[in-house]
């Protein structure tokens, strides 16, 4: 049996030879579970294992308790007090790059996972452990781990491989620390960085502690203490910080060249073209986008996920917590309306006159982004086809007189067929199209 000094020396191997150290821990795990304590397993962890076993945790087959399903947990996260610090924590600690190995996890004060952010690969590995939103990562939920240790001791904790009680976690490493209310000292949640054993570095603990300090400073500046409030529930804050919470309505103006957003019918907030492009992309797909996907769509082949995260942070700063990460999509409980979707709603209902009236300009007319151009052309063709199919000369003429319909030769042909070549209105349409054709040739 190794001596305590030898065990301390062995722990240095977690960074220099992680696979070798993991093998040593697995042997120590088997011995300790069998009733032969091994100094490679710290006494405090053995005590935690004993508590977990007494709570019914099975080291061989235990799955985490799920307090809520994923969508319900995300709703809880949207209204949790820690929601205001998530953009900054994501900037500091998340790694959503293709090769990203670790996850950023934040739980509530009981250990239920409310947020997890990371690369697709890291998320898939976490899925195999059911390390998902809504899962209970306390001792009673899944046995000894860094989150449960941080909850129990109130201090930072770092667990590696077979220091976890449950064997399916032996390829995993976790570093966690509590985030406290800066006014009352109550634990609001746990900040955790987790991943395969090779993802742990000598800096992991320092970075987690740095993240906790950042979160507590942001909480101090963003809120006032809530006397008698339950741990984790948001205290009274300015309307600007809560306007995008559960039940909010976000209205996007993306037709034309002056994009804007309104939250709950408030004052229109001007959007930069880049942020308008991102919000339009989010509105186009309910399943969401990874940071890498959005980076490619928005910035092209050289796009970086970090650029997307920066813009998302700025969007949240302007509009509140309307977007949730991993994947990026509009937060659950936020009703999103766009002026473009109003046009398509009229078309689906057969209200072509109303659709034409609601379509004053093309989608983000100044954007040269390829994905936006496809969305723009799709909407324009849908309106034009519906107008042409109506067979109503006045409506088709009105369409041809707009900038959107002026490039529609099929509509001009329909006008000619309906009104005849002698109709002066047709002559106006033909003259306009001829001018545009000369401009294009020039």
GROMACS .gro file of C-alpha atoms in nm, residues 138-404:
model
  267
  138UNK     CA    1  -2.523   1.663  -0.588
  139UNK     CA    2  -2.413   1.364  -0.378
  140UNK     CA    3  -2.768   1.233  -0.363
  141UNK     CA    4  -2.812   1.283  -0.737
  142UNK     CA    5  -2.501   1.117  -0.878
  143UNK     CA    6  -2.249   1.054  -0.600
  144UNK     CA    7  -1.915   1.215  -0.524
  145UNK     CA    8  -1.791   1.467  -0.784
  146UNK     CA    9  -1.641   1.816  -0.782
  147UNK     CA   10  -1.982   1.987  -0.787
  148UNK     CA   11  -2.109   1.783  -0.492
  149UNK     CA   12  -1.786   1.850  -0.300
  150UNK     CA   13  -1.812   2.225  -0.363
  151UNK     CA   14  -2.172   2.214  -0.242
  152UNK     CA   15  -2.090   2.014   0.070
  153UNK     CA   16  -1.773   2.194   0.177
  154UNK     CA   17  -1.849   2.544   0.043
  155UNK     CA   18  -1.500   2.552  -0.108
  156UNK     CA   19  -1.339   2.487  -0.444
  157UNK     CA   20  -1.290   2.120  -0.533
  158UNK     CA   21  -1.106   1.930  -0.803
  159UNK     CA   22  -1.166   1.562  -0.879
  160UNK     CA   23  -0.980   1.347  -1.125
  161UNK     CA   24  -1.075   1.011  -1.276
  162UNK     CA   25  -1.145   0.745  -1.012
  163UNK     CA   26  -1.173   1.001  -0.734
  164UNK     CA   27  -1.534   1.000  -0.858
  165UNK     CA   28  -1.738   0.729  -0.691
  166UNK     CA   29  -1.931   0.622  -1.003
  167UNK     CA   30  -1.714   0.420  -1.241
  168UNK     CA   31  -1.857   0.569  -1.559
  169UNK     CA   32  -1.702   0.901  -1.451
  170UNK     CA   33  -1.347   0.764  -1.430
  171UNK     CA   34  -1.250   0.911  -1.768
  172UNK     CA   35  -1.364   1.256  -1.648
  173UNK     CA   36  -1.205   1.544  -1.455
  174UNK     CA   37  -1.389   1.830  -1.286
  175UNK     CA   38  -1.301   2.156  -1.113
  176UNK     CA   39  -1.577   2.342  -0.928
  177UNK     CA   40  -1.635   2.627  -0.682
  178UNK     CA   41  -1.944   2.794  -0.532
  179UNK     CA   42  -2.073   3.131  -0.651
  180UNK     CA   43  -2.206   3.328  -0.354
  181UNK     CA   44  -2.444   3.617  -0.313
  182UNK     CA   45  -2.206   3.912  -0.267
  183UNK     CA   46  -2.438   4.062  -0.006
  184UNK     CA   47  -2.557   3.764   0.202
  185UNK     CA   48  -2.287   3.503   0.139
  186UNK     CA   49  -2.547   3.242   0.040
  187UNK     CA   50  -2.447   2.993  -0.228
  188UNK     CA   51  -2.635   3.074  -0.549
  189UNK     CA   52  -2.486   2.797  -0.759
  190UNK     CA   53  -2.174   2.609  -0.858
  191UNK     CA   54  -1.934   2.699  -1.139
  192UNK     CA   55  -1.771   2.390  -1.286
  193UNK     CA   56  -1.527   2.315  -1.566
  194UNK     CA   57  -1.538   1.949  -1.671
  195UNK     CA   58  -1.400   1.731  -1.944
  196UNK     CA   59  -1.193   1.423  -2.025
  197UNK     CA   60  -0.900   1.370  -1.790
  198UNK     CA   61  -0.655   1.518  -2.042
  199UNK     CA   62  -0.846   1.849  -2.034
  200UNK     CA   63  -0.745   1.930  -1.675
  201UNK     CA   64  -0.447   2.166  -1.652
  202UNK     CA   65  -0.254   2.330  -1.366
  203UNK     CA   66  -0.453   2.646  -1.448
  204UNK     CA   67  -0.799   2.487  -1.423
  205UNK     CA   68  -0.847   2.568  -1.054
  206UNK     CA   69  -0.715   2.921  -1.093
  207UNK     CA   70  -0.947   2.990  -1.388
  208UNK     CA   71  -1.253   2.859  -1.202
  209UNK     CA   72  -1.172   3.078  -0.903
  210UNK     CA   73  -1.124   3.373  -1.139
  211UNK     CA   74  -1.465   3.299  -1.291
  212UNK     CA   75  -1.626   3.294  -0.948
  213UNK     CA   76  -1.473   3.632  -0.860
  214UNK     CA   77  -1.595   3.777  -1.189
  215UNK     CA   78  -1.947   3.642  -1.136
  216UNK     CA   79  -1.969   3.780  -0.783
  217UNK     CA   80  -1.844   4.123  -0.893
  218UNK     CA   81  -2.103   4.131  -1.172
  219UNK     CA   82  -2.376   4.030  -0.928
  220UNK     CA   83  -2.270   4.310  -0.698
  221UNK     CA   84  -2.295   4.570  -0.973
  222UNK     CA   85  -2.612   4.433  -1.136
  223UNK     CA   86  -2.836   4.375  -0.835
  224UNK     CA   87  -2.929   4.476  -0.484
  225UNK     CA   88  -2.979   4.224  -0.204
  226UNK     CA   89  -3.321   4.064  -0.191
  227UNK     CA   90  -3.425   4.035   0.173
  228UNK     CA   91  -3.593   3.702   0.232
  229UNK     CA   92  -3.555   3.592  -0.130
  230UNK     CA   93  -3.500   3.224  -0.191
  231UNK     CA   94  -3.146   3.131  -0.287
  232UNK     CA   95  -3.094   3.169  -0.658
  233UNK     CA   96  -3.410   3.371  -0.725
  234UNK     CA   97  -3.359   3.708  -0.889
  235UNK     CA   98  -3.408   4.015  -0.666
  236UNK     CA   99  -3.571   4.329  -0.790
  237UNK     CA  100  -3.367   4.480  -1.071
  238UNK     CA  101  -3.407   4.753  -1.331
  239UNK     CA  102  -3.656   4.668  -1.602
  240UNK     CA  103  -3.378   4.667  -1.860
  241UNK     CA  104  -3.225   4.360  -1.696
  242UNK     CA  105  -3.546   4.158  -1.677
  243UNK     CA  106  -3.737   4.271  -1.983
  244UNK     CA  107  -3.628   3.966  -2.184
  245UNK     CA  108  -3.713   3.707  -1.921
  246UNK     CA  109  -3.985   3.445  -1.926
  247UNK     CA  110  -4.288   3.563  -2.122
  248UNK     CA  111  -4.114   3.851  -2.299
  249UNK     CA  112  -4.177   3.946  -2.660
  250UNK     CA  113  -3.891   4.036  -2.893
  251UNK     CA  114  -3.986   4.214  -3.216
  252UNK     CA  115  -3.724   4.239  -3.490
  253UNK     CA  116  -3.741   4.489  -3.776
  254UNK     CA  117  -3.523   4.334  -4.046
  255UNK     CA  118  -3.691   4.457  -4.363
  256UNK     CA  119  -3.509   4.753  -4.516
  257UNK     CA  120  -3.180   4.916  -4.423
  258UNK     CA  121  -3.249   5.031  -4.065
  259UNK     CA  122  -3.273   4.714  -3.854
  260UNK     CA  123  -3.406   4.753  -3.501
  261UNK     CA  124  -3.539   4.550  -3.210
  262UNK     CA  125  -3.811   4.609  -2.952
  263UNK     CA  126  -3.847   4.426  -2.622
  264UNK     CA  127  -4.201   4.409  -2.486
  265UNK     CA  128  -4.311   4.700  -2.704
  266UNK     CA  129  -4.044   4.933  -2.570
  267UNK     CA  130  -3.842   5.195  -2.753
  268UNK     CA  131  -3.694   5.059  -3.080
  269UNK     CA  132  -3.325   4.982  -3.037
  270UNK     CA  133  -3.105   5.026  -3.343
  271UNK     CA  134  -2.905   4.718  -3.448
  272UNK     CA  135  -2.576   4.707  -3.629
  273UNK     CA  136  -2.594   4.518  -3.956
  274UNK     CA  137  -2.385   4.233  -3.811
  275UNK     CA  138  -2.610   4.186  -3.509
  276UNK     CA  139  -2.918   4.207  -3.729
  277UNK     CA  140  -2.772   3.933  -3.950
  278UNK     CA  141  -2.713   3.711  -3.647
  279UNK     CA  142  -3.063   3.767  -3.510
  280UNK     CA  143  -3.214   3.701  -3.853
  281UNK     CA  144  -3.020   3.374  -3.868
  282UNK     CA  145  -3.146   3.275  -3.522
  283UNK     CA  146  -3.502   3.354  -3.627
  284UNK     CA  147  -3.464   3.133  -3.934
  285UNK     CA  148  -3.399   2.808  -3.745
  286UNK     CA  149  -3.566   2.702  -3.422
  287UNK     CA  150  -3.315   2.422  -3.356
  288UNK     CA  151  -3.039   2.680  -3.316
  289UNK     CA  152  -2.681   2.716  -3.437
  290UNK     CA  153  -2.348   2.621  -3.288
  291UNK     CA  154  -2.091   2.897  -3.255
  292UNK     CA  155  -1.888   2.737  -3.533
  293UNK     CA  156  -2.188   2.718  -3.768
  294UNK     CA  157  -2.278   3.081  -3.710
  295UNK     CA  158  -1.915   3.186  -3.751
  296UNK     CA  159  -1.904   3.017  -4.091
  297UNK     CA  160  -2.241   3.157  -4.204
  298UNK     CA  161  -2.170   3.511  -4.086
  299UNK     CA  162  -1.796   3.552  -4.136
  300UNK     CA  163  -1.712   3.286  -4.396
  301UNK     CA  164  -1.438   3.024  -4.393
  302UNK     CA  165  -1.209   3.236  -4.175
  303UNK     CA  166  -1.480   3.302  -3.917
  304UNK     CA  167  -1.401   3.234  -3.551
  305UNK     CA  168  -1.644   3.114  -3.285
  306UNK     CA  169  -1.496   3.376  -3.051
  307UNK     CA  170  -1.628   3.652  -3.280
  308UNK     CA  171  -1.978   3.507  -3.254
  309UNK     CA  172  -1.954   3.486  -2.874
  310UNK     CA  173  -1.844   3.850  -2.861
  311UNK     CA  174  -2.143   3.961  -3.068
  312UNK     CA  175  -2.377   3.745  -2.856
  313UNK     CA  176  -2.243   3.913  -2.544
  314UNK     CA  177  -2.317   4.253  -2.699
  315UNK     CA  178  -2.664   4.143  -2.811
  316UNK     CA  179  -2.746   4.034  -2.455
  317UNK     CA  180  -2.609   4.363  -2.325
  318UNK     CA  181  -2.848   4.549  -2.555
  319UNK     CA  182  -3.157   4.329  -2.538
  320UNK     CA  183  -3.119   4.122  -2.222
  321UNK     CA  184  -3.103   3.743  -2.203
  322UNK     CA  185  -3.294   3.678  -2.524
  323UNK     CA  186  -3.043   3.425  -2.656
  324UNK     CA  187  -2.927   3.106  -2.490
  325UNK     CA  188  -2.608   2.925  -2.591
  326UNK     CA  189  -2.527   2.570  -2.684
  327UNK     CA  190  -2.669   2.583  -2.937
  328UNK     CA  191  -2.739   2.953  -2.987
  329UNK     CA  192  -3.113   3.009  -3.014
  330UNK     CA  193  -3.377   3.236  -2.869
  331UNK     CA  194  -3.434   3.159  -2.503
  332UNK     CA  195  -3.730   2.947  -2.401
  333UNK     CA  196  -4.019   3.171  -2.302
  334UNK     CA  197  -3.919   3.455  -2.534
  335UNK     CA  198  -4.175   3.507  -2.811
  336UNK     CA  199  -3.999   3.630  -3.124
  337UNK     CA  200  -4.173   3.820  -3.401
  338UNK     CA  201  -4.015   3.969  -3.712
  339UNK     CA  202  -4.163   4.193  -3.977
  340UNK     CA  203  -4.049   3.933  -4.230
  341UNK     CA  204  -4.239   3.656  -4.050
  342UNK     CA  205  -4.552   3.874  -4.057
  343UNK     CA  206  -4.528   3.880  -4.436
  344UNK     CA  207  -4.494   3.502  -4.459
  345UNK     CA  208  -4.782   3.455  -4.213
  346UNK     CA  209  -5.008   3.660  -4.442
  347UNK     CA  210  -4.897   3.453  -4.741
  348UNK     CA  211  -4.964   3.123  -4.563
  349UNK     CA  212  -5.313   3.246  -4.480
  350UNK     CA  213  -5.377   3.352  -4.840
  351UNK     CA  214  -5.385   3.723  -4.751
  352UNK     CA  215  -5.178   3.845  -5.046
  353UNK     CA  216  -5.295   4.206  -5.027
  354UNK     CA  217  -5.196   4.225  -4.660
  355UNK     CA  218  -4.863   4.056  -4.732
  356UNK     CA  219  -4.779   4.310  -5.000
  357UNK     CA  220  -4.875   4.596  -4.770
  358UNK     CA  221  -4.650   4.454  -4.493
  359UNK     CA  222  -4.352   4.421  -4.729
  360UNK     CA  223  -4.205   4.769  -4.777
  361UNK     CA  224  -3.847   4.662  -4.852
  362UNK     CA  225  -3.628   4.356  -4.897
  363UNK     CA  226  -3.474   4.178  -4.601
  364UNK     CA  227  -3.162   4.358  -4.470
  365UNK     CA  228  -3.107   4.530  -4.802
  366UNK     CA  229  -2.748   4.634  -4.726
  367UNK     CA  230  -2.628   4.288  -4.625
  368UNK     CA  231  -2.391   4.110  -4.863
  369UNK     CA  232  -2.390   3.795  -4.652
  370UNK     CA  233  -2.465   3.489  -4.866
  371UNK     CA  234  -2.700   3.325  -4.614
  372UNK     CA  235  -2.896   3.649  -4.575
  373UNK     CA  236  -2.909   3.689  -4.954
  374UNK     CA  237  -3.071   3.345  -4.981
  375UNK     CA  238  -3.329   3.438  -4.716
  376UNK     CA  239  -3.389   3.771  -4.891
  377UNK     CA  240  -3.441   3.607  -5.233
  378UNK     CA  241  -3.667   3.339  -5.086
  379UNK     CA  242  -3.899   3.595  -4.927
  380UNK     CA  243  -3.901   3.818  -5.234
  381UNK     CA  244  -3.985   3.529  -5.467
  382UNK     CA  245  -4.261   3.409  -5.233
  383UNK     CA  246  -4.427   3.750  -5.239
  384UNK     CA  247  -4.381   3.791  -5.615
  385UNK     CA  248  -4.518   3.444  -5.694
  386UNK     CA  249  -4.823   3.503  -5.473
  387UNK     CA  250  -4.891   3.839  -5.634
  388UNK     CA  251  -4.861   3.695  -5.986
  389UNK     CA  252  -5.085   3.402  -5.895
  390UNK     CA  253  -5.357   3.639  -5.775
  391UNK     CA  254  -5.432   3.744  -6.133
  392UNK     CA  255  -5.533   4.088  -6.007
  393UNK     CA  256  -5.399   4.357  -6.238
  394UNK     CA  257  -5.400   4.634  -5.976
  395UNK     CA  258  -5.204   4.424  -5.728
  396UNK     CA  259  -4.953   4.310  -5.989
  397UNK     CA  260  -4.905   4.669  -6.107
  398UNK     CA  261  -4.852   4.781  -5.748
  399UNK     CA  262  -4.593   4.505  -5.708
  400UNK     CA  263  -4.411   4.607  -6.023
  401UNK     CA  264  -4.394   4.966  -5.903
  402UNK     CA  265  -4.197   4.868  -5.592
  403UNK     CA  266  -3.822   4.818  -5.576
  404UNK     CA  267  -3.886   4.453  -5.490
   0.00000   0.00000   0.00000
